[in-house]
Amino acid sequence: MPQSAGISIGYLAERTGLAVSAIRYYEAQGLVEPWRNAGGQRRFQRADIRRLSFIMIAQQFGFSLPQIRGFLKSLPGSRTPTKDDWARISENFRSHLDQRIETLVKLRDNLDDCIGCGCLSLPNCKLYNPEDRAAQKGQGPRYLMGDRPETEMAAENDP
C-alpha cells in the first residue's frame, strides 16, 4: 500500500471499536506499526483492522500481550498478510487454545480431587499427595498441569 493511502487512527478506532488511546498503546507495544504522513498524522494499513481484531480476540482468551506479539511476529510487516499468512498464525494459536481447553477440562473434572498443589489441608491429600510429593515435581498444581501421582504411575507399572 502506498504510504499516502493509509487509514487514520480515528477510522481504525471506528472500525475496531477500540479507543484511540488503546491503539496508541498497542503501537507502543509494537503490535501495530503506523507511519506518519507529511502532516505528521499516524497512518495505518487496512490490514491493521484485522491485526487489532486478532489482538482483541486473543486477549479475550486470556493471552498476554507478549504472547500475542509472538503470534503476530510471523505476519509480514511490509505487506498485507495473505490468507495463508493468517492460516499459519491460526494453526499456532489453535494449538495454544487446545492446550488451554485440555487444562480447563482437567480442572473441571478434577476440581473435587487433589490437584497436587501441596496444600495438604484435606484428608485426601494423605492419599493423593503423601508428604507433599507433588512439590518435588515443581511449583503449582502439578497434577492439573499434567504430572501424575506416583500411586497412579505405580499401579500402571504393576504386572
Short mmCIF file of N, CA and C in Angstrom, two decimals:
data_model
loop_
_atom_site.label_atom_id
_atom_site.label_comp_id
_atom_site.label_asym_id
_atom_site.label_seq_id
_atom_site.Cartn_x
_atom_site.Cartn_y
_atom_site.Cartn_z
N MET A 1 0.84 -1.17 0.00
CA MET A 1 0.00 0.00 0.00
C MET A 1 0.89 1.23 0.00
N PRO A 2 0.62 2.18 -0.85
CA PRO A 2 1.44 3.40 -0.85
C PRO A 2 1.30 4.11 0.49
N GLN A 3 2.39 4.71 0.95
CA GLN A 3 2.40 5.39 2.24
C GLN A 3 1.28 6.43 2.35
N SER A 4 0.94 7.09 1.26
CA SER A 4 -0.06 8.15 1.31
C SER A 4 -1.48 7.62 1.43
N ALA A 5 -1.69 6.33 1.20
CA ALA A 5 -3.05 5.79 1.14
C ALA A 5 -3.50 5.15 2.45
N GLY A 6 -2.78 5.32 3.53
CA GLY A 6 -3.14 4.67 4.79
C GLY A 6 -4.44 5.21 5.37
N ILE A 7 -4.91 4.54 6.41
CA ILE A 7 -6.14 4.98 7.08
C ILE A 7 -5.77 5.69 8.38
N SER A 8 -6.64 6.56 8.82
CA SER A 8 -6.39 7.36 10.03
C SER A 8 -6.64 6.52 11.28
N ILE A 9 -6.11 6.98 12.40
CA ILE A 9 -6.30 6.29 13.66
C ILE A 9 -7.78 6.38 14.09
N GLY A 10 -8.44 7.48 13.73
CA GLY A 10 -9.86 7.62 14.04
C GLY A 10 -10.71 6.59 13.31
N TYR A 11 -10.41 6.40 12.03
CA TYR A 11 -11.13 5.41 11.24
C TYR A 11 -10.85 4.00 11.77
N LEU A 12 -9.60 3.75 12.13
CA LEU A 12 -9.23 2.45 12.69
C LEU A 12 -9.98 2.20 14.00
N ALA A 13 -10.08 3.22 14.82
CA ALA A 13 -10.82 3.10 16.09
C ALA A 13 -12.29 2.82 15.82
N GLU A 14 -12.86 3.53 14.84
CA GLU A 14 -14.26 3.33 14.49
C GLU A 14 -14.51 1.90 14.01
N ARG A 15 -13.64 1.38 13.16
CA ARG A 15 -13.82 0.04 12.59
C ARG A 15 -13.60 -1.08 13.61
N THR A 16 -12.69 -0.88 14.57
CA THR A 16 -12.38 -1.94 15.52
C THR A 16 -13.16 -1.82 16.83
N GLY A 17 -13.67 -0.63 17.12
CA GLY A 17 -14.35 -0.41 18.39
C GLY A 17 -13.38 -0.10 19.53
N LEU A 18 -12.10 0.03 19.20
CA LEU A 18 -11.10 0.36 20.20
C LEU A 18 -11.00 1.87 20.39
N ALA A 19 -10.63 2.28 21.58
CA ALA A 19 -10.36 3.69 21.81
C ALA A 19 -9.05 4.06 21.11
N VAL A 20 -8.93 5.29 20.70
CA VAL A 20 -7.70 5.77 20.08
C VAL A 20 -6.52 5.53 21.02
N SER A 21 -6.74 5.76 22.31
CA SER A 21 -5.66 5.56 23.29
C SER A 21 -5.21 4.10 23.32
N ALA A 22 -6.13 3.16 23.14
CA ALA A 22 -5.77 1.74 23.13
C ALA A 22 -4.92 1.43 21.89
N ILE A 23 -5.27 2.02 20.76
CA ILE A 23 -4.49 1.80 19.54
C ILE A 23 -3.08 2.36 19.72
N ARG A 24 -2.99 3.52 20.35
CA ARG A 24 -1.66 4.09 20.61
C ARG A 24 -0.86 3.19 21.55
N TYR A 25 -1.54 2.62 22.53
CA TYR A 25 -0.88 1.70 23.46
C TYR A 25 -0.35 0.48 22.70
N TYR A 26 -1.17 -0.10 21.83
CA TYR A 26 -0.73 -1.25 21.04
C TYR A 26 0.44 -0.87 20.13
N GLU A 27 0.42 0.36 19.65
CA GLU A 27 1.55 0.85 18.86
C GLU A 27 2.81 0.87 19.73
N ALA A 28 2.69 1.41 20.94
CA ALA A 28 3.84 1.48 21.85
C ALA A 28 4.36 0.09 22.20
N GLN A 29 3.48 -0.90 22.19
CA GLN A 29 3.87 -2.28 22.48
C GLN A 29 4.41 -3.01 21.25
N GLY A 30 4.42 -2.34 20.10
CA GLY A 30 4.96 -2.93 18.89
C GLY A 30 4.02 -3.89 18.19
N LEU A 31 2.72 -3.79 18.47
CA LEU A 31 1.75 -4.70 17.87
C LEU A 31 1.20 -4.17 16.53
N VAL A 32 1.24 -2.87 16.35
CA VAL A 32 0.92 -2.25 15.06
C VAL A 32 2.00 -1.21 14.80
N GLU A 33 2.27 -0.97 13.52
CA GLU A 33 3.36 -0.06 13.15
C GLU A 33 2.88 0.94 12.10
N PRO A 34 2.28 2.04 12.56
CA PRO A 34 1.86 3.06 11.61
C PRO A 34 3.04 3.87 11.13
N TRP A 35 2.81 4.69 10.15
CA TRP A 35 3.81 5.64 9.68
C TRP A 35 3.18 7.02 9.78
N ARG A 36 3.94 8.04 9.56
CA ARG A 36 3.43 9.41 9.62
C ARG A 36 3.36 9.99 8.21
N ASN A 37 2.26 10.67 7.94
CA ASN A 37 2.16 11.34 6.64
C ASN A 37 2.89 12.68 6.72
N ALA A 38 2.83 13.45 5.66
CA ALA A 38 3.56 14.73 5.60
C ALA A 38 3.10 15.69 6.69
N GLY A 39 1.85 15.56 7.12
CA GLY A 39 1.32 16.43 8.18
C GLY A 39 1.59 15.90 9.58
N GLY A 40 2.30 14.76 9.68
CA GLY A 40 2.64 14.19 10.98
C GLY A 40 1.56 13.30 11.58
N GLN A 41 0.49 13.02 10.82
CA GLN A 41 -0.58 12.17 11.34
C GLN A 41 -0.24 10.69 11.15
N ARG A 42 -0.64 9.88 12.12
CA ARG A 42 -0.46 8.44 12.00
C ARG A 42 -1.32 7.92 10.86
N ARG A 43 -0.76 6.99 10.12
CA ARG A 43 -1.49 6.29 9.07
C ARG A 43 -1.24 4.80 9.24
N PHE A 44 -2.30 4.02 9.07
CA PHE A 44 -2.24 2.58 9.27
C PHE A 44 -2.62 1.86 7.98
N GLN A 45 -2.18 0.63 7.87
CA GLN A 45 -2.62 -0.21 6.77
C GLN A 45 -4.03 -0.70 7.07
N ARG A 46 -4.81 -0.95 6.03
CA ARG A 46 -6.16 -1.51 6.24
C ARG A 46 -6.06 -2.86 6.95
N ALA A 47 -4.97 -3.58 6.73
CA ALA A 47 -4.77 -4.88 7.37
C ALA A 47 -4.67 -4.76 8.89
N ASP A 48 -4.39 -3.55 9.38
CA ASP A 48 -4.32 -3.37 10.84
C ASP A 48 -5.69 -3.53 11.50
N ILE A 49 -6.76 -3.40 10.75
CA ILE A 49 -8.10 -3.68 11.28
C ILE A 49 -8.15 -5.13 11.73
N ARG A 50 -7.69 -6.03 10.88
CA ARG A 50 -7.69 -7.45 11.22
C ARG A 50 -6.69 -7.74 12.33
N ARG A 51 -5.52 -7.13 12.27
CA ARG A 51 -4.48 -7.34 13.29
C ARG A 51 -5.02 -6.94 14.67
N LEU A 52 -5.65 -5.77 14.76
CA LEU A 52 -6.20 -5.32 16.05
C LEU A 52 -7.37 -6.21 16.49
N SER A 53 -8.16 -6.66 15.55
CA SER A 53 -9.25 -7.58 15.90
C SER A 53 -8.70 -8.87 16.47
N PHE A 54 -7.62 -9.37 15.89
CA PHE A 54 -6.98 -10.58 16.40
C PHE A 54 -6.48 -10.33 17.83
N ILE A 55 -5.89 -9.18 18.07
CA ILE A 55 -5.38 -8.84 19.41
C ILE A 55 -6.53 -8.86 20.41
N MET A 56 -7.66 -8.26 20.04
CA MET A 56 -8.81 -8.21 20.95
C MET A 56 -9.32 -9.62 21.27
N ILE A 57 -9.40 -10.46 20.27
CA ILE A 57 -9.88 -11.83 20.48
C ILE A 57 -8.90 -12.62 21.34
N ALA A 58 -7.61 -12.49 21.04
CA ALA A 58 -6.60 -13.21 21.81
C ALA A 58 -6.62 -12.78 23.27
N GLN A 59 -6.83 -11.50 23.53
CA GLN A 59 -6.91 -11.04 24.91
C GLN A 59 -8.14 -11.61 25.61
N GLN A 60 -9.25 -11.75 24.89
CA GLN A 60 -10.45 -12.34 25.49
C GLN A 60 -10.20 -13.79 25.88
N PHE A 61 -9.32 -14.48 25.17
CA PHE A 61 -8.97 -15.86 25.50
C PHE A 61 -7.90 -15.92 26.58
N GLY A 62 -7.45 -14.78 27.07
CA GLY A 62 -6.51 -14.75 28.18
C GLY A 62 -5.04 -14.72 27.80
N PHE A 63 -4.73 -14.48 26.53
CA PHE A 63 -3.34 -14.39 26.12
C PHE A 63 -2.78 -13.03 26.52
N SER A 64 -1.53 -13.02 26.94
CA SER A 64 -0.87 -11.78 27.32
C SER A 64 -0.37 -11.06 26.05
N LEU A 65 -0.06 -9.79 26.20
CA LEU A 65 0.46 -9.04 25.04
C LEU A 65 1.78 -9.61 24.53
N PRO A 66 2.71 -10.04 25.41
CA PRO A 66 3.92 -10.68 24.86
C PRO A 66 3.61 -11.95 24.06
N GLN A 67 2.63 -12.74 24.51
CA GLN A 67 2.25 -13.93 23.75
C GLN A 67 1.65 -13.53 22.40
N ILE A 68 0.80 -12.52 22.41
CA ILE A 68 0.16 -12.07 21.18
C ILE A 68 1.23 -11.52 20.22
N ARG A 69 2.18 -10.79 20.76
CA ARG A 69 3.28 -10.28 19.94
C ARG A 69 4.00 -11.44 19.26
N GLY A 70 4.20 -12.53 20.00
CA GLY A 70 4.84 -13.71 19.43
C GLY A 70 4.05 -14.30 18.28
N PHE A 71 2.73 -14.35 18.43
CA PHE A 71 1.89 -14.84 17.33
C PHE A 71 2.02 -13.94 16.11
N LEU A 72 1.98 -12.64 16.35
CA LEU A 72 1.97 -11.68 15.24
C LEU A 72 3.31 -11.53 14.55
N LYS A 73 4.40 -11.96 15.19
CA LYS A 73 5.73 -11.84 14.57
C LYS A 73 5.82 -12.55 13.24
N SER A 74 5.04 -13.61 13.07
CA SER A 74 5.13 -14.37 11.82
C SER A 74 4.41 -13.69 10.67
N LEU A 75 3.65 -12.63 10.95
CA LEU A 75 2.98 -11.91 9.88
C LEU A 75 3.95 -10.94 9.22
N PRO A 76 3.81 -10.75 7.92
CA PRO A 76 4.72 -9.82 7.24
C PRO A 76 4.39 -8.38 7.63
N GLY A 77 5.42 -7.59 7.83
CA GLY A 77 5.22 -6.18 8.15
C GLY A 77 5.22 -5.30 6.92
N SER A 78 5.79 -5.80 5.85
CA SER A 78 5.96 -4.97 4.65
C SER A 78 4.80 -5.07 3.67
N ARG A 79 3.88 -5.99 3.92
CA ARG A 79 2.75 -6.15 3.01
C ARG A 79 1.53 -6.62 3.79
N THR A 80 0.39 -6.55 3.16
CA THR A 80 -0.84 -7.04 3.79
C THR A 80 -0.76 -8.56 3.90
N PRO A 81 -1.03 -9.12 5.09
CA PRO A 81 -0.99 -10.58 5.22
C PRO A 81 -2.01 -11.26 4.32
N THR A 82 -1.62 -12.40 3.79
CA THR A 82 -2.50 -13.18 2.91
C THR A 82 -3.29 -14.18 3.75
N LYS A 83 -4.19 -14.87 3.10
CA LYS A 83 -4.96 -15.92 3.76
C LYS A 83 -4.02 -16.99 4.31
N ASP A 84 -2.98 -17.33 3.55
CA ASP A 84 -2.00 -18.33 4.02
C ASP A 84 -1.25 -17.84 5.25
N ASP A 85 -0.92 -16.55 5.30
CA ASP A 85 -0.26 -15.98 6.47
C ASP A 85 -1.14 -16.15 7.71
N TRP A 86 -2.43 -15.82 7.57
CA TRP A 86 -3.34 -15.94 8.70
C TRP A 86 -3.59 -17.41 9.06
N ALA A 87 -3.59 -18.29 8.08
CA ALA A 87 -3.76 -19.73 8.37
C ALA A 87 -2.59 -20.24 9.20
N ARG A 88 -1.39 -19.78 8.89
CA ARG A 88 -0.20 -20.19 9.64
C ARG A 88 -0.29 -19.71 11.10
N ILE A 89 -0.67 -18.47 11.29
CA ILE A 89 -0.78 -17.94 12.65
C ILE A 89 -1.93 -18.63 13.39
N SER A 90 -3.00 -18.95 12.69
CA SER A 90 -4.14 -19.61 13.31
C SER A 90 -3.79 -21.01 13.79
N GLU A 91 -2.94 -21.70 13.04
CA GLU A 91 -2.53 -23.05 13.45
C GLU A 91 -1.78 -22.99 14.78
N ASN A 92 -0.88 -22.05 14.92
CA ASN A 92 -0.14 -21.88 16.17
C ASN A 92 -1.09 -21.47 17.30
N PHE A 93 -1.99 -20.56 17.02
CA PHE A 93 -2.97 -20.09 18.00
C PHE A 93 -3.86 -21.25 18.43
N ARG A 94 -4.26 -22.07 17.47
CA ARG A 94 -5.13 -23.21 17.77
C ARG A 94 -4.47 -24.19 18.73
N SER A 95 -3.18 -24.46 18.54
CA SER A 95 -2.50 -25.41 19.43
C SER A 95 -2.46 -24.88 20.86
N HIS A 96 -2.26 -23.57 21.01
CA HIS A 96 -2.29 -22.97 22.35
C HIS A 96 -3.69 -23.06 22.96
N LEU A 97 -4.72 -22.82 22.13
CA LEU A 97 -6.09 -22.94 22.62
C LEU A 97 -6.42 -24.37 23.01
N ASP A 98 -5.97 -25.34 22.21
CA ASP A 98 -6.21 -26.75 22.53
C ASP A 98 -5.61 -27.10 23.89
N GLN A 99 -4.40 -26.60 24.17
CA GLN A 99 -3.77 -26.85 25.47
C GLN A 99 -4.59 -26.23 26.60
N ARG A 100 -5.09 -25.04 26.38
CA ARG A 100 -5.91 -24.38 27.41
C ARG A 100 -7.21 -25.14 27.64
N ILE A 101 -7.82 -25.58 26.56
CA ILE A 101 -9.06 -26.35 26.69
C ILE A 101 -8.81 -27.62 27.48
N GLU A 102 -7.72 -28.32 27.17
CA GLU A 102 -7.37 -29.54 27.90
C GLU A 102 -7.19 -29.25 29.39
N THR A 103 -6.53 -28.15 29.71
CA THR A 103 -6.33 -27.78 31.10
C THR A 103 -7.66 -27.45 31.78
N LEU A 104 -8.54 -26.74 31.09
CA LEU A 104 -9.84 -26.41 31.66
C LEU A 104 -10.68 -27.66 31.89
N VAL A 105 -10.63 -28.60 30.97
CA VAL A 105 -11.37 -29.85 31.15
C VAL A 105 -10.84 -30.61 32.37
N LYS A 106 -9.51 -30.67 32.50
CA LYS A 106 -8.92 -31.33 33.68
C LYS A 106 -9.36 -30.64 34.95
N LEU A 107 -9.35 -29.33 34.94
CA LEU A 107 -9.76 -28.58 36.12
C LEU A 107 -11.21 -28.88 36.46
N ARG A 108 -12.07 -28.83 35.46
CA ARG A 108 -13.49 -29.11 35.68
C ARG A 108 -13.70 -30.52 36.23
N ASP A 109 -13.02 -31.50 35.66
CA ASP A 109 -13.24 -32.89 36.04
C ASP A 109 -12.55 -33.28 37.34
N ASN A 110 -11.51 -32.54 37.73
CA ASN A 110 -10.74 -32.94 38.91
C ASN A 110 -10.78 -31.93 40.03
N LEU A 111 -11.66 -30.96 39.93
CA LEU A 111 -11.68 -29.91 40.93
C LEU A 111 -11.96 -30.44 42.33
N ASP A 112 -12.72 -31.52 42.43
CA ASP A 112 -13.03 -32.06 43.76
C ASP A 112 -11.98 -33.07 44.23
N ASP A 113 -11.01 -33.38 43.43
CA ASP A 113 -9.91 -34.27 43.81
C ASP A 113 -8.65 -33.45 44.04
N CYS A 114 -7.59 -34.15 44.38
CA CYS A 114 -6.31 -33.48 44.58
C CYS A 114 -5.78 -32.97 43.24
N ILE A 115 -5.30 -31.74 43.25
CA ILE A 115 -4.71 -31.17 42.04
C ILE A 115 -3.20 -31.04 42.20
N GLY A 116 -2.65 -31.58 43.30
CA GLY A 116 -1.21 -31.57 43.50
C GLY A 116 -0.66 -30.21 43.85
N CYS A 117 -1.45 -29.41 44.58
CA CYS A 117 -0.99 -28.06 44.89
C CYS A 117 -0.07 -28.03 46.10
N GLY A 118 -0.07 -29.12 46.89
CA GLY A 118 0.80 -29.16 48.06
C GLY A 118 0.18 -28.56 49.30
N CYS A 119 -1.14 -28.31 49.29
CA CYS A 119 -1.75 -27.67 50.45
C CYS A 119 -1.83 -28.60 51.66
N LEU A 120 -2.00 -29.88 51.43
CA LEU A 120 -2.09 -30.89 52.48
C LEU A 120 -3.16 -30.55 53.52
N SER A 121 -4.22 -29.87 53.10
CA SER A 121 -5.24 -29.46 54.05
C SER A 121 -6.45 -30.38 54.05
N LEU A 122 -6.54 -31.25 53.08
CA LEU A 122 -7.67 -32.17 53.01
C LEU A 122 -7.24 -33.57 53.43
N PRO A 123 -8.14 -34.33 54.04
CA PRO A 123 -7.78 -35.73 54.38
C PRO A 123 -7.33 -36.52 53.16
N ASN A 124 -7.89 -36.21 51.99
CA ASN A 124 -7.50 -36.92 50.77
C ASN A 124 -6.04 -36.70 50.40
N CYS A 125 -5.46 -35.59 50.84
CA CYS A 125 -4.07 -35.30 50.48
C CYS A 125 -3.13 -36.39 50.99
N LYS A 126 -3.51 -37.04 52.09
CA LYS A 126 -2.67 -38.12 52.60
C LYS A 126 -2.66 -39.29 51.61
N LEU A 127 -3.72 -39.42 50.83
CA LEU A 127 -3.79 -40.49 49.84
C LEU A 127 -3.19 -40.06 48.50
N TYR A 128 -3.56 -38.87 48.03
CA TYR A 128 -3.14 -38.41 46.70
C TYR A 128 -1.74 -37.81 46.68
N ASN A 129 -1.36 -37.17 47.78
CA ASN A 129 -0.12 -36.42 47.79
C ASN A 129 0.58 -36.56 49.15
N PRO A 130 0.91 -37.81 49.53
CA PRO A 130 1.52 -38.00 50.85
C PRO A 130 2.85 -37.26 50.95
N GLU A 131 3.04 -36.60 52.08
CA GLU A 131 4.26 -35.85 52.37
C GLU A 131 4.59 -34.83 51.27
N ASP A 132 3.56 -34.35 50.63
CA ASP A 132 3.70 -33.32 49.58
C ASP A 132 4.68 -33.73 48.49
N ARG A 133 4.54 -34.96 47.98
CA ARG A 133 5.42 -35.44 46.92
C ARG A 133 5.28 -34.63 45.64
N ALA A 134 4.13 -34.03 45.43
CA ALA A 134 3.92 -33.24 44.22
C ALA A 134 4.90 -32.07 44.15
N ALA A 135 5.32 -31.57 45.29
CA ALA A 135 6.26 -30.44 45.32
C ALA A 135 7.59 -30.79 44.67
N GLN A 136 7.96 -32.07 44.66
CA GLN A 136 9.21 -32.49 44.03
C GLN A 136 9.16 -32.33 42.52
N LYS A 137 7.97 -32.27 41.96
CA LYS A 137 7.79 -32.14 40.51
C LYS A 137 7.85 -30.68 40.07
N GLY A 138 7.77 -29.74 41.01
CA GLY A 138 7.83 -28.32 40.68
C GLY A 138 6.75 -27.53 41.36
N GLN A 139 6.64 -26.28 40.99
CA GLN A 139 5.66 -25.39 41.59
C GLN A 139 4.29 -25.56 40.96
N GLY A 140 3.28 -25.12 41.69
CA GLY A 140 1.93 -25.05 41.15
C GLY A 140 1.16 -26.35 41.28
N PRO A 141 -0.05 -26.38 40.71
CA PRO A 141 -0.92 -27.54 40.79
C PRO A 141 -0.43 -28.64 39.83
N ARG A 142 0.51 -29.41 40.28
CA ARG A 142 1.24 -30.35 39.42
C ARG A 142 0.34 -31.34 38.70
N TYR A 143 -0.64 -31.92 39.40
CA TYR A 143 -1.46 -32.95 38.75
C TYR A 143 -2.39 -32.32 37.72
N LEU A 144 -2.83 -31.12 37.95
CA LEU A 144 -3.64 -30.42 36.97
C LEU A 144 -2.80 -30.03 35.75
N MET A 145 -1.51 -29.79 35.98
CA MET A 145 -0.61 -29.39 34.90
C MET A 145 -0.12 -30.58 34.08
N GLY A 146 -0.55 -31.79 34.45
CA GLY A 146 -0.21 -32.96 33.64
C GLY A 146 0.63 -34.01 34.34
N ASP A 147 1.26 -33.66 35.47
CA ASP A 147 2.00 -34.67 36.22
C ASP A 147 1.01 -35.65 36.83
N ARG A 148 1.47 -36.85 37.08
CA ARG A 148 0.59 -37.84 37.68
C ARG A 148 1.15 -38.27 39.03
N PRO A 149 0.26 -38.61 39.96
CA PRO A 149 0.74 -39.09 41.26
C PRO A 149 1.51 -40.39 41.11
N GLU A 150 2.50 -40.60 41.99
CA GLU A 150 3.29 -41.84 41.94
C GLU A 150 2.41 -43.07 42.13
N THR A 151 1.37 -42.96 42.94
CA THR A 151 0.49 -44.12 43.17
C THR A 151 -0.19 -44.55 41.88
N GLU A 152 -0.58 -43.60 41.07
CA GLU A 152 -1.20 -43.91 39.78
C GLU A 152 -0.18 -44.51 38.83
N MET A 153 1.03 -43.95 38.81
CA MET A 153 2.07 -44.45 37.93
C MET A 153 2.50 -45.86 38.36
N ALA A 154 2.59 -46.10 39.66
CA ALA A 154 3.00 -47.41 40.17
C ALA A 154 1.96 -48.46 39.79
N ALA A 155 0.68 -48.10 39.87
CA ALA A 155 -0.38 -49.05 39.50
C ALA A 155 -0.30 -49.44 38.03
N GLU A 156 0.07 -48.48 37.18
CA GLU A 156 0.19 -48.79 35.75
C GLU A 156 1.38 -49.69 35.47
N ASN A 157 2.43 -49.58 36.28
CA ASN A 157 3.65 -50.36 36.05
C ASN A 157 3.60 -51.75 36.67
N ASP A 158 2.62 -52.01 37.55
CA ASP A 158 2.49 -53.33 38.14
C ASP A 158 2.00 -54.33 37.10
N PRO A 159 2.56 -55.56 37.10
CA PRO A 159 2.13 -56.55 36.11
C PRO A 159 0.75 -57.08 36.37
#
